[in-house]
mmCIF file of C-alpha atoms in Angstrom:
data_model
loop_
_atom_site.group_PDB
_atom_site.id
_atom_site.type_symbol
_atom_site.label_atom_id
_atom_site.label_comp_id
_atom_site.label_asym_id
_atom_site.label_seq_id
_atom_site.Cartn_x
_atom_site.Cartn_y
_atom_site.Cartn_z
ATOM 1 C CA UNK P 219 129.148 89.296 105.973
ATOM 2 C CA UNK P 220 125.761 88.636 107.477
ATOM 3 C CA UNK P 221 123.549 85.760 106.361
ATOM 4 C CA UNK P 222 121.329 87.446 103.790
ATOM 5 C CA UNK P 223 118.896 84.526 103.986
ATOM 6 C CA UNK P 224 117.744 86.047 107.280
ATOM 7 C CA UNK P 225 115.223 88.872 106.911
ATOM 8 C CA UNK P 226 116.523 91.682 109.107
ATOM 9 C CA UNK P 227 116.417 95.456 108.779
ATOM 10 C CA UNK P 228 120.241 95.515 108.750
ATOM 11 C CA UNK P 229 120.371 93.034 105.874
ATOM 12 C CA UNK P 230 117.758 95.007 103.937
ATOM 13 C CA UNK P 231 119.677 98.247 104.435
ATOM 14 C CA UNK P 232 122.940 96.541 103.431
ATOM 15 C CA UNK P 233 121.495 95.178 100.180
ATOM 16 C CA UNK P 234 119.910 98.513 99.240
ATOM 17 C CA UNK P 235 123.179 100.363 99.828
ATOM 18 C CA UNK P 236 125.179 97.798 97.830
ATOM 19 C CA UNK P 237 122.739 97.992 94.911
ATOM 20 C CA UNK P 238 122.948 101.788 94.953
ATOM 21 C CA UNK P 239 126.761 101.706 94.994
ATOM 22 C CA UNK P 240 127.054 99.139 92.229
ATOM 23 C CA UNK P 241 124.625 100.974 89.960
ATOM 24 C CA UNK P 242 126.002 104.383 90.957
ATOM 25 C CA UNK P 243 122.522 105.526 91.879
ATOM 26 C CA UNK P 244 122.429 108.799 93.765
ATOM 27 C CA UNK P 245 119.046 108.337 95.365
ATOM 28 C CA UNK P 246 118.433 104.640 94.874
ATOM 29 C CA UNK P 247 114.930 105.614 93.806
ATOM 30 C CA UNK P 248 114.583 106.891 97.389
ATOM 31 C CA UNK P 249 114.200 103.297 98.545
ATOM 32 C CA UNK P 250 114.443 102.775 102.287
ATOM 33 C CA UNK P 251 114.555 99.514 104.207
ATOM 34 C CA UNK P 252 111.597 100.616 106.308
ATOM 35 C CA UNK P 253 109.420 100.789 103.179
ATOM 36 C CA UNK P 254 109.684 97.058 102.480
ATOM 37 C CA UNK P 255 107.560 94.375 104.047
ATOM 38 C CA UNK P 256 108.522 90.765 104.728
ATOM 39 C CA UNK P 257 107.190 89.479 101.399
ATOM 40 C CA UNK P 258 109.446 91.889 99.492
ATOM 41 C CA UNK P 259 112.654 90.756 101.176
ATOM 42 C CA UNK P 260 113.131 87.811 98.816
ATOM 43 C CA UNK P 261 112.519 90.041 95.801
ATOM 44 C CA UNK P 262 115.124 92.508 97.064
ATOM 45 C CA UNK P 263 117.586 89.677 97.696
ATOM 46 C CA UNK P 264 117.057 88.402 94.136
ATOM 47 C CA UNK P 265 117.805 91.876 92.751
ATOM 48 C CA UNK P 266 120.831 92.202 95.028
ATOM 49 C CA UNK P 267 122.257 88.828 93.945
ATOM 50 C CA UNK P 268 121.787 89.657 90.264
ATOM 51 C CA UNK P 269 123.411 93.082 90.650
ATOM 52 C CA UNK P 270 126.282 91.659 92.715
ATOM 53 C CA UNK P 271 127.020 89.017 90.080
ATOM 54 C CA UNK P 272 127.588 91.505 87.238
ATOM 55 C CA UNK P 273 130.421 93.936 86.601
ATOM 56 C CA UNK P 274 128.664 96.161 84.068
ATOM 57 C CA UNK P 275 125.125 97.121 83.242
ATOM 58 C CA UNK P 276 123.531 98.489 80.107
ATOM 59 C CA UNK P 277 121.329 101.537 80.373
ATOM 60 C CA UNK P 278 118.263 99.383 79.781
ATOM 61 C CA UNK P 279 119.320 96.996 82.577
ATOM 62 C CA UNK P 280 119.745 99.912 84.993
ATOM 63 C CA UNK P 281 116.338 101.251 83.996
ATOM 64 C CA UNK P 282 114.736 97.834 84.530
ATOM 65 C CA UNK P 283 116.381 97.418 87.941
ATOM 66 C CA UNK P 284 115.339 100.926 88.952
ATOM 67 C CA UNK P 285 111.764 100.240 87.876
ATOM 68 C CA UNK P 286 111.726 97.008 89.880
ATOM 69 C CA UNK P 287 113.059 98.792 92.976
ATOM 70 C CA UNK P 288 110.348 101.419 92.502
ATOM 71 C CA UNK P 289 107.737 98.647 92.288
ATOM 72 C CA UNK P 290 108.976 97.246 95.606
ATOM 73 C CA UNK P 291 108.691 100.680 97.180
ATOM 74 C CA UNK P 292 105.093 101.147 96.042
ATOM 75 C CA UNK P 293 103.918 97.593 96.790
#
């Protein structure tokens, strides 16, 4: 696996895809790696690490994660 401490487009795309798979999100809130700027990379990595560390999510957790991903997209 790549070093996710390094901000690259490939790493961003990888984390987004893994979050979408883990949460079983069809559209991933239409989040694309190209929509994020450098300051948002650490926020995305924090979300990715939290999602990767859990096996199950409540509906409210999924909603909160989705809202946070949407905030990244609009920022």
